[in-house]
Amino acid sequence: MHTGRRLRAEWIAGYSLIVVAGGVLLSTWVGVSGSRFISDQLSYIASGGIGGLVILGLGAVVVVTAGLSDEWRTVDRLQDALRDYGGFAAPAAGEGGDPAVLVRRGRIVAGLGLLLAVAFVVPAWFRISGEADPKPGLEALTWAVVGLVLGGLIVALATLSVQRRIQKHKRRLFALWAAAGAGSSDETEREHVDEGAEQVLTAPGLTRFHRPGCPALAGLGARSIECGDIPAALSPCELCGADAIPREEKTWTSVAG
Amino acid sequence: MRAEWDRILGFSLVGLGAVFVVLAYFGVSDSPYLAEQLSFITSGGIGGLFLLGAGATLLHAADVHDEWRKLDQIEEFLREQAKQR
């Protein structure tokens, strides 16, 4: 299936599960408020209440991981764009891992967390539904809540792990650019450099000139040019802030009289 | 505003969820009957948790959308720059 269409289907499935969870909880509330027997009410809470929250967790996992998966693909596209921009030695798209595999792994772990919650909820429901005395019912309900909390923690950790992998991937991609940006972000330092800047860099076939250290020139065999000799056809690179470097204006005075 | 619908809805759900939980607390503490308390726990307590969870999911989705937009802008800028070179 086409990636965009699959993602859209995942979003719809995730949000549908959340709506279903809302419906289950609503029907649970109707059941609880319509019953006079505490054992019946506890049974409704264990099945519909906790069960509805488990369905909510499932929907949330699908929505969040679909978003993260798409973000990973966007970062991969950006990596290609960086390569096109300047032969920049960025890692090839997909080098950080296959987003589909990463997300699938995260979903499996999150699914196991939800199964753990279900494993606590089902026995609790059986225990409550066959019991007229509310005391053991409340005890069983407490265990169901414990299972829900444990399952929720596993789901959160699995999702955070996928998110951290994506952040790491982005940090690796932008590390060189961030270093270049940090070098030119301090205005005072920048002015100082500009005053003393005597040379800029360019490479054969390029239409821009760059500051020394601009990652756009990585692997391009750059040559240096004096600031006074920058050809008029070259425009400054905006990424490394070369536009702040003053270009010497050559003025000609007629001596012909 | 149209692009921020998920963030607005997310914050609204989280706020509503918090109100539900607080109301459930007052309902439970004011009632001497266990059956009535359980009804409050179901509507306000579990219902409030549901709203908080759904709101948090929407807020997370809104953050991811923001990142897409920023990354798309960077990509567009780089493609433009590459074309001009």
mmCIF file of C-alpha atoms in Angstrom:
data_model
loop_
_atom_site.group_PDB
_atom_site.id
_atom_site.type_symbol
_atom_site.label_atom_id
_atom_site.label_comp_id
_atom_site.label_asym_id
_atom_site.label_seq_id
_atom_site.Cartn_x
_atom_site.Cartn_y
_atom_site.Cartn_z
ATOM 1 C CA MET A 1 0.000 0.000 0.000
ATOM 2 C CA HIS A 2 1.171 3.567 -0.725
ATOM 3 C CA THR A 3 2.894 5.090 2.351
ATOM 4 C CA GLY A 4 0.639 8.176 2.480
ATOM 5 C CA ARG A 5 -2.511 6.096 2.185
ATOM 6 C CA ARG A 6 -1.294 3.631 4.817
ATOM 7 C CA LEU A 7 -0.519 6.467 7.230
ATOM 8 C CA ARG A 8 -3.925 8.000 6.652
ATOM 9 C CA ALA A 9 -5.518 4.599 7.350
ATOM 10 C CA GLU A 10 -3.478 4.332 10.575
ATOM 11 C CA TRP A 11 -4.576 7.816 11.705
ATOM 12 C CA ILE A 12 -8.220 6.985 11.016
ATOM 13 C CA ALA A 13 -7.888 3.621 12.822
ATOM 14 C CA GLY A 14 -6.215 5.267 15.828
ATOM 15 C CA TYR A 15 -8.796 8.033 16.188
ATOM 16 C CA SER A 16 -11.621 5.518 15.614
ATOM 17 C CA LEU A 17 -10.296 3.405 18.508
ATOM 18 C CA ILE A 18 -10.297 6.517 20.725
ATOM 19 C CA VAL A 19 -13.912 7.243 19.771
ATOM 20 C CA VAL A 20 -14.845 3.571 20.437
ATOM 21 C CA ALA A 21 -13.185 3.845 23.870
ATOM 22 C CA GLY A 22 -15.306 6.933 24.559
ATOM 23 C CA GLY A 23 -18.451 4.991 23.573
ATOM 24 C CA VAL A 24 -17.509 2.033 25.799
ATOM 25 C CA LEU A 25 -16.934 4.366 28.756
ATOM 26 C CA LEU A 26 -20.251 6.099 28.147
ATOM 27 C CA SER A 27 -22.120 2.787 28.116
ATOM 28 C CA THR A 28 -20.246 1.784 31.292
ATOM 29 C CA TRP A 29 -21.423 4.947 33.013
ATOM 30 C CA VAL A 30 -25.027 4.226 31.898
ATOM 31 C CA GLY A 31 -24.684 0.672 33.315
ATOM 32 C CA VAL A 32 -23.180 1.805 36.613
ATOM 33 C CA SER A 33 -25.645 4.636 37.232
ATOM 34 C CA GLY A 34 -28.591 2.360 36.340
ATOM 35 C CA SER A 35 -27.674 -0.387 38.798
ATOM 36 C CA ARG A 36 -28.333 -0.487 42.556
ATOM 37 C CA PHE A 37 -26.028 -3.429 43.234
ATOM 38 C CA ILE A 38 -22.428 -2.635 44.056
ATOM 39 C CA SER A 39 -21.182 -5.968 42.727
ATOM 40 C CA ASP A 40 -22.808 -5.192 39.339
ATOM 41 C CA GLN A 41 -21.345 -1.708 39.326
ATOM 42 C CA LEU A 42 -17.840 -3.047 40.079
ATOM 43 C CA SER A 43 -18.251 -5.562 37.279
ATOM 44 C CA TYR A 44 -19.158 -2.757 34.828
ATOM 45 C CA ILE A 45 -16.187 -0.681 35.977
ATOM 46 C CA ALA A 46 -13.715 -3.569 35.603
ATOM 47 C CA SER A 47 -14.941 -4.562 32.129
ATOM 48 C CA GLY A 48 -16.129 -1.336 30.459
ATOM 49 C CA GLY A 49 -14.228 1.236 32.530
ATOM 50 C CA ILE A 50 -10.758 -0.299 32.611
ATOM 51 C CA GLY A 51 -11.353 -2.011 29.241
ATOM 52 C CA GLY A 52 -12.278 1.349 27.690
ATOM 53 C CA LEU A 53 -9.045 2.858 28.980
ATOM 54 C CA VAL A 54 -7.087 -0.054 27.436
ATOM 55 C CA ILE A 55 -8.783 0.649 24.061
ATOM 56 C CA LEU A 56 -7.899 4.339 24.500
ATOM 57 C CA GLY A 57 -4.254 3.318 25.058
ATOM 58 C CA LEU A 58 -4.315 1.200 21.880
ATOM 59 C CA GLY A 59 -5.718 4.107 19.842
ATOM 60 C CA ALA A 60 -3.169 6.522 21.307
ATOM 61 C CA VAL A 61 -0.283 4.168 20.423
ATOM 62 C CA VAL A 62 -1.496 3.886 16.814
ATOM 63 C CA VAL A 63 -1.901 7.693 16.422
ATOM 64 C CA VAL A 64 1.422 8.596 18.092
ATOM 65 C CA THR A 65 3.529 5.947 16.312
ATOM 66 C CA ALA A 66 1.978 6.796 12.924
ATOM 67 C CA GLY A 67 3.037 10.430 13.500
ATOM 68 C CA LEU A 68 6.557 9.416 14.535
ATOM 69 C CA SER A 69 6.893 7.106 11.546
ATOM 70 C CA ASP A 70 5.977 9.949 9.186
ATOM 71 C CA GLU A 71 8.417 12.286 10.939
ATOM 72 C CA TRP A 72 11.212 9.785 10.359
ATOM 73 C CA ARG A 73 10.367 9.695 6.641
ATOM 74 C CA THR A 74 10.404 13.516 6.522
ATOM 75 C CA VAL A 75 13.875 13.537 8.102
ATOM 76 C CA ASP A 76 15.025 11.021 5.467
ATOM 77 C CA ARG A 77 13.760 13.343 2.696
ATOM 78 C CA LEU A 78 15.594 16.238 4.320
ATOM 79 C CA GLN A 79 18.779 14.207 4.329
ATOM 80 C CA ASP A 80 18.484 13.804 0.556
ATOM 81 C CA ALA A 81 17.882 17.558 0.215
ATOM 82 C CA LEU A 82 21.057 18.277 2.220
ATOM 83 C CA ARG A 83 23.033 16.037 -0.103
ATOM 84 C CA ASP A 84 21.608 17.836 -3.153
ATOM 85 C CA TYR A 85 22.456 21.195 -1.591
ATOM 86 C CA GLY A 86 26.162 20.810 -1.201
ATOM 87 C CA GLY A 87 27.527 17.301 -1.569
ATOM 88 C CA PHE A 88 27.267 17.464 2.181
ATOM 89 C CA ALA A 89 28.630 14.309 3.775
ATOM 90 C CA ALA A 90 25.343 13.517 5.512
ATOM 91 C CA PRO A 91 24.573 9.887 6.218
ATOM 92 C CA ALA A 92 22.467 8.374 3.429
ATOM 93 C CA ALA A 93 18.716 8.364 3.918
ATOM 94 C CA GLY A 94 17.666 5.233 5.746
ATOM 95 C CA GLU A 95 21.067 4.765 7.403
ATOM 96 C CA GLY A 96 19.550 5.379 10.839
ATOM 97 C CA GLY A 97 17.341 2.328 10.384
ATOM 98 C CA ASP A 98 14.116 1.444 8.617
ATOM 99 C CA PRO A 99 11.302 3.553 10.122
ATOM 100 C CA ALA A 100 8.745 0.824 9.415
ATOM 101 C CA VAL A 101 10.775 -1.747 11.385
ATOM 102 C CA LEU A 102 11.442 0.696 14.230
ATOM 103 C CA VAL A 103 7.774 1.639 14.559
ATOM 104 C CA ARG A 104 6.673 -2.001 14.279
ATOM 105 C CA ARG A 105 9.031 -2.925 17.119
ATOM 106 C CA GLY A 106 7.707 -0.058 19.249
ATOM 107 C CA ARG A 107 4.141 -1.128 18.545
ATOM 108 C CA ILE A 108 4.879 -4.754 19.485
ATOM 109 C CA VAL A 109 6.331 -3.675 22.859
ATOM 110 C CA ALA A 110 3.399 -1.302 23.462
ATOM 111 C CA GLY A 111 0.982 -4.092 22.481
ATOM 112 C CA LEU A 112 2.636 -6.405 25.022
ATOM 113 C CA GLY A 113 2.136 -3.692 27.659
ATOM 114 C CA LEU A 114 -1.568 -3.501 26.803
ATOM 115 C CA LEU A 115 -1.809 -7.323 26.870
ATOM 116 C CA LEU A 116 -0.325 -7.227 30.359
ATOM 117 C CA ALA A 117 -3.072 -4.772 31.366
ATOM 118 C CA VAL A 118 -5.710 -7.105 29.866
ATOM 119 C CA ALA A 119 -4.144 -10.053 31.733
ATOM 120 C CA PHE A 120 -4.825 -8.165 34.980
ATOM 121 C CA VAL A 121 -8.290 -6.916 33.981
ATOM 122 C CA VAL A 122 -9.866 -10.222 32.801
ATOM 123 C CA PRO A 123 -9.276 -12.249 36.009
ATOM 124 C CA ALA A 124 -10.377 -9.214 38.050
ATOM 125 C CA TRP A 125 -13.619 -9.049 36.083
ATOM 126 C CA PHE A 126 -14.253 -12.797 36.583
ATOM 127 C CA ARG A 127 -13.649 -12.427 40.293
ATOM 128 C CA ILE A 128 -15.923 -9.397 40.640
ATOM 129 C CA SER A 129 -18.780 -10.708 38.491
ATOM 130 C CA GLY A 130 -19.196 -13.885 40.500
ATOM 131 C CA GLU A 131 -19.147 -12.157 43.875
ATOM 132 C CA ALA A 132 -22.001 -10.483 45.776
ATOM 133 C CA ASP A 133 -19.710 -9.175 48.521
ATOM 134 C CA PRO A 134 -18.152 -5.847 47.419
ATOM 135 C CA LYS A 135 -14.972 -6.199 49.507
ATOM 136 C CA PRO A 136 -13.182 -8.847 47.368
ATOM 137 C CA GLY A 137 -14.592 -7.049 44.319
ATOM 138 C CA LEU A 138 -12.881 -3.808 45.327
ATOM 139 C CA GLU A 139 -9.658 -5.739 45.929
ATOM 140 C CA ALA A 140 -9.852 -7.296 42.454
ATOM 141 C CA LEU A 141 -10.584 -3.876 40.943
ATOM 142 C CA THR A 142 -7.437 -2.514 42.611
ATOM 143 C CA TRP A 143 -5.396 -5.223 40.858
ATOM 144 C CA ALA A 144 -7.025 -4.286 37.544
ATOM 145 C CA VAL A 145 -5.949 -0.663 38.105
ATOM 146 C CA VAL A 146 -2.403 -1.849 38.962
ATOM 147 C CA GLY A 147 -2.328 -3.787 35.662
ATOM 148 C CA LEU A 148 -3.563 -0.727 33.793
ATOM 149 C CA VAL A 149 -0.827 1.455 35.316
ATOM 150 C CA LEU A 150 1.898 -1.115 34.528
ATOM 151 C CA GLY A 151 0.635 -1.523 30.958
ATOM 152 C CA GLY A 152 0.477 2.263 30.561
ATOM 153 C CA LEU A 153 4.094 2.598 31.732
ATOM 154 C CA ILE A 154 5.287 0.010 29.192
ATOM 155 C CA VAL A 155 3.329 1.770 26.420
ATOM 156 C CA ALA A 156 4.832 5.156 27.389
ATOM 157 C CA LEU A 157 8.380 3.741 27.500
ATOM 158 C CA ALA A 158 7.979 2.018 24.102
ATOM 159 C CA THR A 159 6.689 5.242 22.511
ATOM 160 C CA LEU A 160 9.416 7.359 24.131
ATOM 161 C CA SER A 161 12.049 4.924 22.886
ATOM 162 C CA VAL A 162 10.872 5.387 19.267
ATOM 163 C CA GLN A 163 10.827 9.163 19.767
ATOM 164 C CA ARG A 164 14.355 9.152 21.212
ATOM 165 C CA ARG A 165 15.636 7.195 18.198
ATOM 166 C CA ILE A 166 14.190 9.848 15.888
ATOM 167 C CA GLN A 167 15.707 12.688 17.960
ATOM 168 C CA LYS A 168 19.104 10.952 17.804
ATOM 169 C CA HIS A 169 18.744 10.585 14.045
ATOM 170 C CA LYS A 170 17.967 14.320 13.726
ATOM 171 C CA ARG A 171 20.851 15.351 16.001
ATOM 172 C CA ARG A 172 23.269 13.336 13.867
ATOM 173 C CA LEU A 173 21.911 14.899 10.698
ATOM 174 C CA PHE A 174 22.045 18.503 11.895
ATOM 175 C CA ALA A 175 25.227 18.287 14.014
ATOM 176 C CA LEU A 176 27.509 19.906 11.408
ATOM 177 C CA TRP A 177 24.944 22.587 10.552
ATOM 178 C CA ALA A 178 24.384 23.365 14.206
ATOM 179 C CA ALA A 179 28.149 23.771 14.711
ATOM 180 C CA ALA A 180 28.319 26.157 11.748
ATOM 181 C CA GLY A 181 25.294 28.077 13.064
ATOM 182 C CA ALA A 182 26.759 28.308 16.563
ATOM 183 C CA GLY A 183 29.959 29.710 15.098
ATOM 184 C CA SER A 184 28.085 32.548 13.438
ATOM 185 C CA SER A 185 25.320 33.123 15.986
ATOM 186 C CA ASP A 186 27.236 35.365 18.350
ATOM 187 C CA GLU A 187 26.874 38.805 16.790
ATOM 188 C CA THR A 188 29.960 40.298 18.440
ATOM 189 C CA GLU A 189 32.119 37.420 17.436
ATOM 190 C CA ARG A 190 30.603 37.537 13.987
ATOM 191 C CA GLU A 191 31.431 41.214 13.559
ATOM 192 C CA HIS A 192 34.967 40.537 14.754
ATOM 193 C CA VAL A 193 35.339 37.744 12.232
ATOM 194 C CA ASP A 194 33.852 39.890 9.479
ATOM 195 C CA GLU A 195 36.318 42.676 10.174
ATOM 196 C CA GLY A 196 39.186 40.283 9.922
ATOM 197 C CA ALA A 197 37.744 38.072 7.204
ATOM 198 C CA GLU A 198 39.963 38.248 4.216
ATOM 199 C CA GLN A 199 39.003 35.111 2.409
ATOM 200 C CA VAL A 200 35.877 33.235 1.445
ATOM 201 C CA LEU A 201 35.492 29.850 -0.196
ATOM 202 C CA THR A 202 33.785 28.537 -3.305
ATOM 203 C CA ALA A 203 34.045 25.456 -5.464
ATOM 204 C CA PRO A 204 33.998 24.864 -9.228
ATOM 205 C CA GLY A 205 30.470 24.995 -10.628
ATOM 206 C CA LEU A 206 28.975 26.796 -7.603
ATOM 207 C CA THR A 207 27.208 30.148 -7.809
ATOM 208 C CA ARG A 208 27.696 31.012 -4.122
ATOM 209 C CA PHE A 209 30.589 31.860 -1.841
ATOM 210 C CA HIS A 210 30.829 30.529 1.712
ATOM 211 C CA ARG A 211 32.498 31.191 5.038
ATOM 212 C CA PRO A 212 35.405 28.873 5.916
ATOM 213 C CA GLY A 213 33.964 25.814 7.657
ATOM 214 C CA CYS A 214 30.568 25.930 5.910
ATOM 215 C CA PRO A 215 29.387 22.302 5.804
ATOM 216 C CA ALA A 216 27.837 22.885 2.363
ATOM 217 C CA LEU A 217 31.357 22.680 0.922
ATOM 218 C CA ALA A 218 32.237 19.364 2.526
ATOM 219 C CA GLY A 219 33.824 17.066 -0.043
ATOM 220 C CA LEU A 220 33.657 19.644 -2.883
ATOM 221 C CA GLY A 221 37.324 20.675 -3.220
ATOM 222 C CA ALA A 222 36.838 24.328 -2.292
ATOM 223 C CA ARG A 223 39.255 27.116 -3.247
ATOM 224 C CA SER A 224 39.693 30.391 -1.405
ATOM 225 C CA ILE A 225 39.091 33.866 -2.822
ATOM 226 C CA GLU A 226 40.100 37.216 -1.325
ATOM 227 C CA CYS A 227 37.104 39.210 -0.144
ATOM 228 C CA GLY A 228 38.054 41.977 -2.543
ATOM 229 C CA ASP A 229 38.090 39.603 -5.499
ATOM 230 C CA ILE A 230 34.707 37.902 -5.081
ATOM 231 C CA PRO A 231 33.253 37.730 -8.609
ATOM 232 C CA ALA A 232 30.010 39.690 -8.961
ATOM 233 C CA ALA A 233 28.295 36.546 -10.312
ATOM 234 C CA LEU A 234 28.696 34.794 -6.940
ATOM 235 C CA SER A 235 26.041 35.386 -4.318
ATOM 236 C CA PRO A 236 26.562 34.727 -0.586
ATOM 237 C CA CYS A 237 25.492 31.489 1.084
ATOM 238 C CA GLU A 238 22.681 32.264 3.526
ATOM 239 C CA LEU A 239 23.165 29.099 5.553
ATOM 240 C CA CYS A 240 26.629 29.966 6.879
ATOM 241 C CA GLY A 241 25.890 33.692 7.058
ATOM 242 C CA ALA A 242 28.270 34.678 4.269
ATOM 243 C CA ASP A 243 25.881 37.520 3.404
ATOM 244 C CA ALA A 244 27.260 39.376 6.462
ATOM 245 C CA ILE A 245 30.739 39.536 4.941
ATOM 246 C CA PRO A 246 31.281 42.974 3.394
ATOM 247 C CA ARG A 247 32.245 42.853 -0.257
ATOM 248 C CA GLU A 248 34.703 45.514 -1.306
ATOM 249 C CA GLU A 249 33.180 47.996 -3.726
ATOM 250 C CA LYS A 250 35.674 48.874 -6.433
ATOM 251 C CA THR A 251 35.372 52.492 -7.486
ATOM 252 C CA TRP A 252 37.055 53.868 -10.552
ATOM 253 C CA THR A 253 38.159 57.428 -10.912
ATOM 254 C CA SER A 254 38.756 58.859 -14.302
ATOM 255 C CA VAL A 255 42.240 60.294 -14.758
ATOM 256 C CA ALA A 256 41.514 61.454 -18.255
ATOM 257 C CA GLY A 257 40.556 64.869 -16.989
ATOM 258 C CA MET B 1 -6.187 28.515 13.414
ATOM 259 C CA ARG B 2 -7.131 25.654 11.071
ATOM 260 C CA ALA B 3 -3.647 24.163 11.437
ATOM 261 C CA GLU B 4 -3.888 24.357 15.239
ATOM 262 C CA TRP B 5 -7.194 22.498 15.651
ATOM 263 C CA ASP B 6 -5.498 19.501 17.273
ATOM 264 C CA ARG B 7 -3.674 21.663 19.819
ATOM 265 C CA ILE B 8 -6.815 23.642 20.736
ATOM 266 C CA LEU B 9 -8.885 20.450 21.041
ATOM 267 C CA GLY B 10 -6.078 18.755 23.007
ATOM 268 C CA PHE B 11 -5.847 21.571 25.569
ATOM 269 C CA SER B 12 -9.660 21.717 25.828
ATOM 270 C CA LEU B 13 -9.870 17.958 26.501
ATOM 271 C CA VAL B 14 -7.071 18.101 29.091
ATOM 272 C CA GLY B 15 -8.803 21.025 30.852
ATOM 273 C CA LEU B 16 -12.158 19.277 30.720
ATOM 274 C CA GLY B 17 -10.568 16.056 32.031
ATOM 275 C CA ALA B 18 -9.082 17.921 34.999
ATOM 276 C CA VAL B 19 -12.503 19.477 35.769
ATOM 277 C CA PHE B 20 -14.121 15.998 35.584
ATOM 278 C CA VAL B 21 -11.605 14.550 38.047
ATOM 279 C CA VAL B 22 -12.092 17.434 40.512
ATOM 280 C CA LEU B 23 -15.901 17.153 40.261
ATOM 281 C CA ALA B 24 -15.647 13.380 40.794
ATOM 282 C CA TYR B 25 -13.621 13.989 43.942
ATOM 283 C CA PHE B 26 -16.241 16.379 45.346
ATOM 284 C CA GLY B 27 -19.060 14.001 44.345
ATOM 285 C CA VAL B 28 -17.422 11.022 46.032
ATOM 286 C CA SER B 29 -16.493 12.939 49.192
ATOM 287 C CA ASP B 30 -20.014 14.391 49.546
ATOM 288 C CA SER B 31 -21.865 11.076 49.167
ATOM 289 C CA PRO B 32 -22.249 8.524 51.982
ATOM 290 C CA TYR B 33 -23.469 5.771 49.606
ATOM 291 C CA LEU B 34 -20.962 3.443 47.958
ATOM 292 C CA ALA B 35 -23.215 2.875 44.920
ATOM 293 C CA GLU B 36 -23.396 6.630 44.275
ATOM 294 C CA GLN B 37 -19.667 7.003 44.832
ATOM 295 C CA LEU B 38 -18.963 4.310 42.233
ATOM 296 C CA SER B 39 -21.137 6.192 39.763
ATOM 297 C CA PHE B 40 -19.060 9.348 40.354
ATOM 298 C CA ILE B 41 -15.821 7.358 40.009
ATOM 299 C CA THR B 42 -17.007 5.979 36.659
ATOM 300 C CA SER B 43 -18.242 9.252 35.166
ATOM 301 C CA GLY B 44 -15.787 11.741 36.657
ATOM 302 C CA GLY B 45 -12.781 9.571 37.520
ATOM 303 C CA ILE B 46 -12.512 7.170 34.591
ATOM 304 C CA GLY B 47 -14.205 9.640 32.223
ATOM 305 C CA GLY B 48 -11.730 12.309 33.317
ATOM 306 C CA LEU B 49 -8.799 9.931 32.732
ATOM 307 C CA PHE B 50 -10.153 9.202 29.244
ATOM 308 C CA LEU B 51 -10.353 12.936 28.433
ATOM 309 C CA LEU B 52 -6.825 13.514 29.803
ATOM 310 C CA GLY B 53 -5.461 10.603 27.709
ATOM 311 C CA ALA B 54 -7.236 11.692 24.527
ATOM 312 C CA GLY B 55 -6.094 15.313 25.071
ATOM 313 C CA ALA B 56 -2.477 14.259 25.661
ATOM 314 C CA THR B 57 -2.561 12.178 22.448
ATOM 315 C CA LEU B 58 -3.848 15.162 20.462
ATOM 316 C CA LEU B 59 -1.215 17.483 21.981
ATOM 317 C CA HIS B 60 1.538 15.022 21.065
ATOM 318 C CA ALA B 61 0.140 14.758 17.532
ATOM 319 C CA ALA B 62 0.099 18.585 17.331
ATOM 320 C CA ASP B 63 3.799 18.721 18.301
ATOM 321 C CA VAL B 64 4.664 16.159 15.639
ATOM 322 C CA HIS B 65 2.710 18.220 13.066
ATOM 323 C CA ASP B 66 4.740 21.292 14.061
ATOM 324 C CA GLU B 67 7.958 19.385 13.474
ATOM 325 C CA TRP B 68 6.753 18.255 10.043
ATOM 326 C CA ARG B 69 5.986 21.826 9.093
ATOM 327 C CA LYS B 70 9.415 23.070 10.216
ATOM 328 C CA LEU B 71 11.241 20.210 8.499
ATOM 329 C CA ASP B 72 9.200 20.794 5.326
ATOM 330 C CA GLN B 73 10.199 24.484 5.368
ATOM 331 C CA ILE B 74 13.888 23.534 5.741
ATOM 332 C CA GLU B 75 13.575 21.024 2.915
ATOM 333 C CA GLU B 76 11.892 23.599 0.664
ATOM 334 C CA PHE B 77 14.616 26.157 1.449
ATOM 335 C CA LEU B 78 17.402 23.677 0.694
ATOM 336 C CA ARG B 79 15.802 22.589 -2.581
ATOM 337 C CA GLU B 80 15.483 26.264 -3.618
ATOM 338 C CA GLN B 81 19.120 26.899 -2.716
ATOM 339 C CA ALA B 82 20.236 23.794 -4.608
ATOM 340 C CA LYS B 83 18.338 24.985 -7.697
ATOM 341 C CA GLN B 84 19.990 28.431 -7.570
ATOM 342 C CA ARG B 85 23.524 27.019 -7.323
#
